[in-house]
Structures are given as structure tokens and as C-alpha cells.
Short mmCIF file of C-alpha atoms and ligand atoms in Angstrom, two decimals:
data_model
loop_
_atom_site.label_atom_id
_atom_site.label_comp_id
_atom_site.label_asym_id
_atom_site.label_seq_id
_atom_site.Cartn_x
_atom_site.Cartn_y
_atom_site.Cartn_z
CA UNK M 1 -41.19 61.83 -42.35
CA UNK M 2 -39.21 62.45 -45.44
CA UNK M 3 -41.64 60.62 -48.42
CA UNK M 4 -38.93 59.57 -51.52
CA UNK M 5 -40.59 57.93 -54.07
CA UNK M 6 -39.30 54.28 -55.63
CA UNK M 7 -40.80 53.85 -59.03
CA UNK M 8 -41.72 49.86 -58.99
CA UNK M 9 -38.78 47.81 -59.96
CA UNK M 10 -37.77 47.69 -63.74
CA UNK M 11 -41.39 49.34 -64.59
CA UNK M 12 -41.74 51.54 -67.56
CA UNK M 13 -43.78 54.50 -68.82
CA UNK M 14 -45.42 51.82 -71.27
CA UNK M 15 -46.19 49.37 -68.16
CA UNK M 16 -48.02 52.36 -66.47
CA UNK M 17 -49.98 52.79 -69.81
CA UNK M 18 -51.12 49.51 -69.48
CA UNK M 19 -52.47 49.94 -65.96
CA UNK M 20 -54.34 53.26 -67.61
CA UNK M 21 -55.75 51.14 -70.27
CA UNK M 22 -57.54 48.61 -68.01
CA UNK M 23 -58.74 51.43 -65.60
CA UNK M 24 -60.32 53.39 -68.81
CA UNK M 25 -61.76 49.81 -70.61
CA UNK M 26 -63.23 49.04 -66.80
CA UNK M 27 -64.71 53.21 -66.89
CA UNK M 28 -66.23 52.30 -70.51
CA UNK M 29 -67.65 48.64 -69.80
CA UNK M 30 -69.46 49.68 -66.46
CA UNK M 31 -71.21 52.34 -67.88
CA UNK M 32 -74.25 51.76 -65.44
CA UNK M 33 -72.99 52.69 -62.55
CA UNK M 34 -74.92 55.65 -60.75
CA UNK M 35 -77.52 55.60 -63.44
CA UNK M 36 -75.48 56.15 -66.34
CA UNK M 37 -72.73 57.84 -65.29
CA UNK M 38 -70.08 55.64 -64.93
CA UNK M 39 -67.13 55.38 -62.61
CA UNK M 40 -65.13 58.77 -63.54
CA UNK M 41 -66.14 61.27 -61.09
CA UNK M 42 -66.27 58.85 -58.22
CA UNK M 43 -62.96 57.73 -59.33
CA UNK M 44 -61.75 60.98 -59.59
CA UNK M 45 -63.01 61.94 -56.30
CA UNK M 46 -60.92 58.84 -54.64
CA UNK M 47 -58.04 60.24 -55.95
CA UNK M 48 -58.87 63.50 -54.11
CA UNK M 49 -59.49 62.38 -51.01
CA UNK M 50 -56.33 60.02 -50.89
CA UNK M 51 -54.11 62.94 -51.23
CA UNK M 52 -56.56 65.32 -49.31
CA UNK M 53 -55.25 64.19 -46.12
CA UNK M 54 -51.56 65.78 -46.48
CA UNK M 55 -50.55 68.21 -43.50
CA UNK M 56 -48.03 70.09 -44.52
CA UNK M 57 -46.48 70.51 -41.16
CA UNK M 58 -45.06 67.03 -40.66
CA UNK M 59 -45.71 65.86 -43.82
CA UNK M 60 -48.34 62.90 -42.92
CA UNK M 61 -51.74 61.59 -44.67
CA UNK M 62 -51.48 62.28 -48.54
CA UNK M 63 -51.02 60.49 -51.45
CA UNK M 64 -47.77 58.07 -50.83
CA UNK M 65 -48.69 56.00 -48.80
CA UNK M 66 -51.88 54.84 -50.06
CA UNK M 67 -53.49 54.07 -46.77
CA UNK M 68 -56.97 54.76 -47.38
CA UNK M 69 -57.52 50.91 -47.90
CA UNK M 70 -56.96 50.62 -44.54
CA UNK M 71 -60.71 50.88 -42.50
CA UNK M 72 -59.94 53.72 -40.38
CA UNK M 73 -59.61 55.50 -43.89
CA UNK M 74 -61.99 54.05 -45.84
CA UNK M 75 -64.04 54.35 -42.71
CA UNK M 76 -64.02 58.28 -42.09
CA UNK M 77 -67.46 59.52 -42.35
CA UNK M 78 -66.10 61.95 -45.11
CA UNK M 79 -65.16 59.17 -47.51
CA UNK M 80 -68.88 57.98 -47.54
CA UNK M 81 -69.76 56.44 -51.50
CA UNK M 82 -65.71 56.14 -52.11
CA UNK M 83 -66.07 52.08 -51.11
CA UNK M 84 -67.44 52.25 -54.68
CA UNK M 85 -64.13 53.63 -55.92
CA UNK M 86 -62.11 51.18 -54.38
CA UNK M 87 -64.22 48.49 -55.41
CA UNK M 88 -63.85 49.29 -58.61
CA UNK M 89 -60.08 49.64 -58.46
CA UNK M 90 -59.60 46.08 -56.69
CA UNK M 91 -59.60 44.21 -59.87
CA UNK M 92 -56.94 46.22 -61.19
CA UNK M 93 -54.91 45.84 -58.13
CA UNK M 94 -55.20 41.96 -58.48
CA UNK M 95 -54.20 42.72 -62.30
CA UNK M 96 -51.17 44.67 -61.02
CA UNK M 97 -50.12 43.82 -57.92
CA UNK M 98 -46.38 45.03 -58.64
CA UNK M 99 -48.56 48.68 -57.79
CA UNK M 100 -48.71 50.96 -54.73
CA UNK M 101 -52.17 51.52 -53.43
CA UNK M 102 -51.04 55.38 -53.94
CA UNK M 103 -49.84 55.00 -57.39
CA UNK M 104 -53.28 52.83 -57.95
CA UNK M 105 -55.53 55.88 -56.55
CA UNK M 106 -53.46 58.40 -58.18
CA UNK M 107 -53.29 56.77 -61.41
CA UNK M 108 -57.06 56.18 -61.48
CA UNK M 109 -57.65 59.46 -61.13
CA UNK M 110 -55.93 60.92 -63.94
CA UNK M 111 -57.45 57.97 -66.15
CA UNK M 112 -60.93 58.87 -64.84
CA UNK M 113 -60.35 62.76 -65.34
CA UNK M 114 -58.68 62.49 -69.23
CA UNK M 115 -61.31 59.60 -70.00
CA UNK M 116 -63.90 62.46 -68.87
CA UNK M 117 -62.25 64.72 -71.60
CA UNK M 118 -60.23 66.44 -68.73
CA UNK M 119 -56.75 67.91 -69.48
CA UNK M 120 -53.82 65.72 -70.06
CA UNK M 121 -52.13 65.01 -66.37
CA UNK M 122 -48.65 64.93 -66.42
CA UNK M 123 -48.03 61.86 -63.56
CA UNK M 124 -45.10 60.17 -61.84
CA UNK M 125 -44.91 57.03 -60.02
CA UNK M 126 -43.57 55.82 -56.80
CA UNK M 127 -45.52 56.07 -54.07
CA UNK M 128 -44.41 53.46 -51.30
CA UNK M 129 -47.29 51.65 -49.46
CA UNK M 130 -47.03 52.57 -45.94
CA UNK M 131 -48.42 50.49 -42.54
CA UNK M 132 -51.77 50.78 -40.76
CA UNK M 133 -50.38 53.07 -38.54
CA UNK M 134 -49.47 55.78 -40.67
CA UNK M 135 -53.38 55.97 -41.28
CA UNK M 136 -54.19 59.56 -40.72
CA UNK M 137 -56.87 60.15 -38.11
CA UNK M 138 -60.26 60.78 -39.35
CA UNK M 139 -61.86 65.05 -39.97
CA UNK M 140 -58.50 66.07 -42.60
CA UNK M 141 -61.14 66.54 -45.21
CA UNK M 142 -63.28 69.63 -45.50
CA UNK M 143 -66.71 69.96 -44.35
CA UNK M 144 -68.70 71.52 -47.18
CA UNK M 145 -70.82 73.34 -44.54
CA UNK M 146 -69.22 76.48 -44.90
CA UNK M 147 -68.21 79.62 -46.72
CA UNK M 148 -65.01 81.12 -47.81
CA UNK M 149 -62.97 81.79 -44.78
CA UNK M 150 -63.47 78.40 -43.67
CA UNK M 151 -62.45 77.05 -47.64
CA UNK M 152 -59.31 79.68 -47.74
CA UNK M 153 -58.14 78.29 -44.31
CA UNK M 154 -58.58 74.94 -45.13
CA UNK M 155 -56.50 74.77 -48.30
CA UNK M 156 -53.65 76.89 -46.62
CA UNK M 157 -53.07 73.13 -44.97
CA UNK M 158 -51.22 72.46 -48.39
CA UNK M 159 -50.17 75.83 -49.27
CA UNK M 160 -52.91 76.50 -52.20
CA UNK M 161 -53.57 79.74 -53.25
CA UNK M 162 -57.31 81.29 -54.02
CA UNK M 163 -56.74 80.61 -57.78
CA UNK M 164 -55.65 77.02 -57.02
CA UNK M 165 -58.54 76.63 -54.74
CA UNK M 166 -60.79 77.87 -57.45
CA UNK M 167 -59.66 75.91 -60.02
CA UNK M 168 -58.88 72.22 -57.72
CA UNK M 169 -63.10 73.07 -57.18
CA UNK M 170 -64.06 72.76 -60.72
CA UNK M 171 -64.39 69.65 -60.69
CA UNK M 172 -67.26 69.28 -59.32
CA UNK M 173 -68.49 69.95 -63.41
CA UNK M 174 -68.32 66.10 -62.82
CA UNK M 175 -70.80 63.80 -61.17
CA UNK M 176 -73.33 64.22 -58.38
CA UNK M 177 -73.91 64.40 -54.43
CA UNK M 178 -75.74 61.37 -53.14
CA UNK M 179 -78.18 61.67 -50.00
CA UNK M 180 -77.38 58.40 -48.86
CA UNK M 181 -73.17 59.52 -48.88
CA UNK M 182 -73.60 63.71 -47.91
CA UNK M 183 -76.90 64.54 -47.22
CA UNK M 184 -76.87 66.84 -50.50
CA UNK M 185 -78.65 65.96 -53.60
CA UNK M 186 -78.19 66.19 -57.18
CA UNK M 187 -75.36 67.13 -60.04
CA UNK M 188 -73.58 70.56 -60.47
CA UNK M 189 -74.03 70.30 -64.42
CA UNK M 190 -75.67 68.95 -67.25
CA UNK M 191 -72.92 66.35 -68.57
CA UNK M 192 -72.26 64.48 -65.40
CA UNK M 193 -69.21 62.45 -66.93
CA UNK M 194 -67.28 65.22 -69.72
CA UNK M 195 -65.23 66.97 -67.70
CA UNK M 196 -66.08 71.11 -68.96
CA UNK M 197 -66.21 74.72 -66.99
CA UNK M 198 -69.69 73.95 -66.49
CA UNK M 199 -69.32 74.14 -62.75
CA UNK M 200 -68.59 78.23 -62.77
CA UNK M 201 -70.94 78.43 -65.84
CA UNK M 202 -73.80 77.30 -63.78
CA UNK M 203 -72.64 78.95 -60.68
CA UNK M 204 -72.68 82.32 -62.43
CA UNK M 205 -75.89 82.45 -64.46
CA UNK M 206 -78.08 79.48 -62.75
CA UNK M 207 -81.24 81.07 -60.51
CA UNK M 208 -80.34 80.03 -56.94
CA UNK M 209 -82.44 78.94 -54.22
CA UNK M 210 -81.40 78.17 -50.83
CA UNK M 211 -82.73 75.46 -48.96
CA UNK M 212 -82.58 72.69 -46.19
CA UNK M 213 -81.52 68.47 -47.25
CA UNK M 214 -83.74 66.27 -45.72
CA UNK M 215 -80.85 65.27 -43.77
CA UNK M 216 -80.32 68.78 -42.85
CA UNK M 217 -77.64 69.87 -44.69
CA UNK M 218 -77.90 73.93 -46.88
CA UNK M 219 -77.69 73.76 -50.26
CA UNK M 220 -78.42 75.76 -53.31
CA UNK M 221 -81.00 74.42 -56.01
CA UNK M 222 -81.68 75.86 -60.05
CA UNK M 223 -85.12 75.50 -62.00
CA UNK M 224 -82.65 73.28 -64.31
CA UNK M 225 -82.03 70.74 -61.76
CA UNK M 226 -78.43 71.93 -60.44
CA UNK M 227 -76.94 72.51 -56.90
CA UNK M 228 -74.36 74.31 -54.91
CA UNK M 229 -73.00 73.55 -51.13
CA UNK M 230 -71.83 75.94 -49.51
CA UNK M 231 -68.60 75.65 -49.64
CA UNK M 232 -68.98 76.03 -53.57
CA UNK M 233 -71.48 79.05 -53.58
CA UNK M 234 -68.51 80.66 -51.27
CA UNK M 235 -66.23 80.91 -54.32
CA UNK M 236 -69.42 83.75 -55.84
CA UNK M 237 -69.85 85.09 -52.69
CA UNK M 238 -65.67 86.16 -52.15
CA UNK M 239 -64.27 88.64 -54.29
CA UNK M 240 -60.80 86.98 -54.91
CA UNK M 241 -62.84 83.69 -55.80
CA UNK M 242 -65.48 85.10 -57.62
CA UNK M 243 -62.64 86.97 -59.72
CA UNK M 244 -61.14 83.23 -60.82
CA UNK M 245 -65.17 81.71 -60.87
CA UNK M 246 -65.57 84.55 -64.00
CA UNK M 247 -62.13 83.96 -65.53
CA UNK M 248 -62.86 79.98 -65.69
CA UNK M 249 -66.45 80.57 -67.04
CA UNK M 250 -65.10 82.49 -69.66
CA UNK M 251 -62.24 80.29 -70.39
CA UNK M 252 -62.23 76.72 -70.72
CA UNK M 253 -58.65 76.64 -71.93
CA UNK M 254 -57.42 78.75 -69.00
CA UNK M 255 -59.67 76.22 -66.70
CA UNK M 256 -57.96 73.20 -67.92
CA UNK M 257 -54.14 74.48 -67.58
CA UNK M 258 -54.79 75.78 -63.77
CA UNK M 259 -56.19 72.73 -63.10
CA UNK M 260 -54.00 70.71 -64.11
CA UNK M 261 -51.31 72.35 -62.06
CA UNK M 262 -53.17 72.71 -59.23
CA UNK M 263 -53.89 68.70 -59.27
CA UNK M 264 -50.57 67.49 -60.58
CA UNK M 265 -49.18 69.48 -57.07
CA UNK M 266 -52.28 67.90 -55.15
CA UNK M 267 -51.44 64.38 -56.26
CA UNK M 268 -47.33 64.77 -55.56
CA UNK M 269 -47.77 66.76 -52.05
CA UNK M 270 -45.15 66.24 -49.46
CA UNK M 271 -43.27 63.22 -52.28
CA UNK M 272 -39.75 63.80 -53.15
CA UNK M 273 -39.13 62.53 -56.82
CA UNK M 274 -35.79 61.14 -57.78
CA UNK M 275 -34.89 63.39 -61.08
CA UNK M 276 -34.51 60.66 -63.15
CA UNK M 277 -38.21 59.60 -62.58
CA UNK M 278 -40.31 60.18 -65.84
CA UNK M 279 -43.18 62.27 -66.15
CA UNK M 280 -45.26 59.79 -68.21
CA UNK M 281 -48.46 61.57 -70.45
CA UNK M 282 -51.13 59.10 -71.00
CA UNK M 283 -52.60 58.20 -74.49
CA UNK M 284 -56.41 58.02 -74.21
CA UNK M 285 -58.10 55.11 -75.22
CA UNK M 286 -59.91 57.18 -77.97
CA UNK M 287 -56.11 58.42 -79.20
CA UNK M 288 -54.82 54.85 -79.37
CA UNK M 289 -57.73 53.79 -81.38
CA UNK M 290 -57.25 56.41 -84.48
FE1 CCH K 1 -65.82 67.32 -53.96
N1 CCH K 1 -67.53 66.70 -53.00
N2 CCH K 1 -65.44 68.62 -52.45
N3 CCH K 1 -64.06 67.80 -54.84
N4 CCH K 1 -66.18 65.91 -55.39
C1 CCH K 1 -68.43 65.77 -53.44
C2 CCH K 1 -68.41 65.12 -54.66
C3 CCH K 1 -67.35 65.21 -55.57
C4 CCH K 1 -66.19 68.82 -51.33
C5 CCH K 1 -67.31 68.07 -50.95
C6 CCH K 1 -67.91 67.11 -51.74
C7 CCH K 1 -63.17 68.74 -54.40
C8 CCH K 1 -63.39 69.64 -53.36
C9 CCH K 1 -64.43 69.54 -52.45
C10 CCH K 1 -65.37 65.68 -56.48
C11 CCH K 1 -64.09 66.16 -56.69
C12 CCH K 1 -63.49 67.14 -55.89
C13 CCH K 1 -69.43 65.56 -52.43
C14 CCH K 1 -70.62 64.63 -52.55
C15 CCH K 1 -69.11 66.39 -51.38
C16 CCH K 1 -69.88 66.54 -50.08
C17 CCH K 1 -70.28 63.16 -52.24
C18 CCH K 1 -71.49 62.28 -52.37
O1 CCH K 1 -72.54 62.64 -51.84
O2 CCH K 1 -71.37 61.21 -53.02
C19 CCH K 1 -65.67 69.95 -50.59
C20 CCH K 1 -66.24 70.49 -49.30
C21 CCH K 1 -64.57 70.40 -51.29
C22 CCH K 1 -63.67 71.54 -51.00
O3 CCH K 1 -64.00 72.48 -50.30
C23 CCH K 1 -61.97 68.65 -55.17
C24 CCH K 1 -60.72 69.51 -54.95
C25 CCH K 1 -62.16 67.65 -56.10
C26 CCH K 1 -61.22 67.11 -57.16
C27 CCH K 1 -60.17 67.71 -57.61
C28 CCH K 1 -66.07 64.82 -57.42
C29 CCH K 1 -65.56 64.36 -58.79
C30 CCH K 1 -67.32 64.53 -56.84
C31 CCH K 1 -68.44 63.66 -57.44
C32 CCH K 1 -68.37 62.25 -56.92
C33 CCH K 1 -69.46 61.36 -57.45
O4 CCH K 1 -69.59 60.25 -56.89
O5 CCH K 1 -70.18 61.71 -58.38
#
């Protein structure tokens, strides 16, 4: 199916700003949630798994059509802890309702990840709000279970690279697994919600220990408190990865740009843009306070 986005009728960059402002006021006043963390990574992590569904082949699941609302979605085993997410968006869909579901997820995420201190997202809107039965059929999203062949393939679904891959992973500087969601425990980093290099930092230098979840899951635990799955400790244990894991530790700055790329072509997968459909830069709340 050919995806061509429809930016909402007569909306403007400065309409989508206001959507961004309520999601990043909402991230700020709910500062509670998951013991102090707040709303960004899980937010972030919506946004993710909305547009980690794509198939390249025939150009279903991803971002456009905004069907993980739908329960078969929302449902998947693999989007366990996202209901939080959505909750949390809700509000702002009742706010907006002129908004796609996919511009909503989308959206959120880049206000989540630049709220977090993240790189600025360059984002476009128009994603169309498709039926129920465009739903893509649960086990598109990766089981972190597994090492680097198993990561390389995976991401070949969407025609990333190893230094895409690397980077897209990074994020995972923000927020925590949950036993009760994965069956993995604990946060990758120190500052759960500033979005840093912190992930390949630790990964690098942290003492690892291998061990078995109570629900029976491998990970990798540090004296300081940090973890690894699998699928992360793959990107030290491959060459090509570990090549981009040392770059990004070095390199903040370098982290950020590939990033950004690498999620700016996650979030627009498989969506034709009109050309006259504007690449709108949020202002942070903090910038439009000064
Ligand atoms: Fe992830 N991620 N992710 N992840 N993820 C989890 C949590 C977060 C995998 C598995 C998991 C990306 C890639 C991968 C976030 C962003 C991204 C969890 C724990 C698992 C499991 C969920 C829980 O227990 O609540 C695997 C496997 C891959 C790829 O191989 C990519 C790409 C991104 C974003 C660009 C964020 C953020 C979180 C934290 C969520 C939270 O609630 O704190």
C-alpha cells in the first residue's frame, strides 16, 4: 500500500508546537511516574514500537497509520508497560482531536526525547489513521534474547545499517526494564530521564556479570546497579558494533547527529511526504521560557 501523508487540514508548524507544549507541560507535571522518572523514556519507547512494526516488503505496520490503539496492538506481548504511554497521551488526543494517532505517537516521542535533553528532531506530519484491519499481526518487534546476528537481521527489515542500529540502541541511556513488563530488571544508566551516551559509556567500562531474571530471562548486571540484555551486550561482543559502541562513547556530539538520522528515518518509514510539507523544529519548553 502506497502511505502519502495529508498534513491535518489548515494546521500549521505553530499548531503542532502547541500539541508539543502540552505533551512536555504533561512530562514535567507527572514527574512521579516510575518513581521519579517521569513519562519520557516510556514515551519515547511508544514512539518506537509504533513505527517498529514497518516491513519493508509491502510496506505494512509502521508509523502512519497509528494502529497500535487498536487491542491486537496494544495487546502484543512485546508492548507490555506501553498502556502507560498511551494513557498518558489520551488527554492530549481529547485536547487535539484534529490529530492522527501516528502523528500523536510520533510527536510524543520527539517531545519526550528533546524534553530528555535529546537532539533536536526534525518532524513532519501527516500520518492518516488507518482501520482495525491494517493492525499488524503480533512478533514484528525484536526479542531481546539474542545476540548480534539475530539484531543485524532484524533491522535489515527496514534497511538499517550496523551504525544505524548502533546508534537507534542508544537510547536505552533512558529509563529502565520492568519485571512485571520484560522479565529484566533495572536502568542502563545513572540519569534515567537526560538523554546522554551513557548507554555505550557503561557498556564499555561497567564490570559485567551474567545472570538469570527471576522470570528467566539473561541479563548482564554492574556493582553500580546497571544492566545489559542481550541483545545490547551484542553490540560489544560484534566487531562492526563494537567499532560504533567506542565511537559514541567517545562522542556525544557524533551520538546525537546519528541518532537523530537514524530516528527521523525510523519515524517516516514506508510515508511518502508531499514536498511542500514542512519540516517543523520544536522549541523546548526551557527555550520558550528564556
Ligand atoms: Fe528498547 N527495550 N529495545 N529501544 N527501550 C526496553 C525499554 C526501552 C529492545 C528491548 C527493550 C530500542 C531497541 C530495542 C527504549 C527505546 C528503544 C525494554 C524493557 C526492552 C525489553 C521494557 C520494560 O520492561 O518496561 C530491543 C530488543 C531492542 C532492539 O534490539 C530502540 C531502537 C529504542 C528507541 C529508539 C526505551 C526508551 C526504553 C525504556 C522504557 C521505560 O519504560 O523506561
Amino acid at each position: 500500500a502506497l502511505h502519502v501523508a495529508h498534513t491535518e487540514d489548515g494546521k500549521k508548524p505553530e499548531d503542532f508546537q502547541k500539541v508539543y507544549n502540552a505533551i512536555a507541560k504533561k512530562i514535567r507535571e507527572e514527574d512521579d511516574y516510575d518513581d521519579g522518572v517521569g513519562y519520557g523514556p516510556v514515551v519515547l519507547r511508544l514512539s518506537w514500537h509504533c513505527s517498529g512494526t514497518w516491513d519493508k516488503k509491502d510496506n505494512s505496520g509502521g508509523s502512519f497509520g497509528g494502529t497500535y490503539h487498536y487491542p491486537k496492538e496494544m495487546n502484543d506481548p512485546a508492548n507490555a508497560g506501553l498502556q502507560n504511554a498511551s494513557r498518558f497521551l489520551e488527554p492530549i488526543h481529547k485536547e487535539f482531536p484534529w490529530l492522527s494517532y501516528g502523528d500523536l505517537y510520533t510527536l510524543g516521542g520527539v517531545t519526550a526525547l528533546q524534553e530528555m535533553q535529546g537532539p533536536k528532531i526534525p518532524w513532519r506530519p501527516g500520518r492518516v489513521d488507518l482501520p482495525e484491519a491494517d493492525t499488524p499481526d503480533n512478533g514484528r518487534l525484536p526479542d531481546a534474547e539474542n545476540g548480534a546476528d539475530y539484531v543485524r537481521n532484524f533491522f535489515k527489515r527496514f534497511g538499517f545499517n550496523d551504525q544505524e542500529v548502533v546508534a537507534l540502541i542508544g537510547a536505552h541511556s533512558v529509563g529502565e526494564t520492568h519485571m512485571e513488563n520484560s522479565g529484566y530488571n533495572g536502568p542502563w544508566g545513572a540519569a534515567e530521564n537526560v538523554f546522554t551516551n551513557q548507554f555505550y559509556v557503561n557498556l564499555l567500562n561497567e564490570k559485567w556479570t551474567r545472570i538469570t531474571t527471576e522470570k528467566g530471562k539473561t541479563q548482564y548486571n554492574s556493582p553500580d546497579g546497571f544492566m545489559m540484555m542481550p541483545t545490547d551486550f551484542a553490540l560489544k561482543e560484534d566487531s562492526n558494533y563494537l567499532k560504533y559502541v567506542k565511537k559514541y562513547a567517545e562522542d556525544q556530539d557524533a551520538f546525537f547527529e546519528d541518532f537523530k538520522n537514524a530516528y527521523v528515518k525510523l519515524l517516516e518509514n514506508g510515508i511518502e511526504f508531499p514536498k511542500d510539507t514542512p519540516r517543523i523544529i520544536f522549541k523546548t519548553l526551557d527555550e520558550q521560557e528564556d
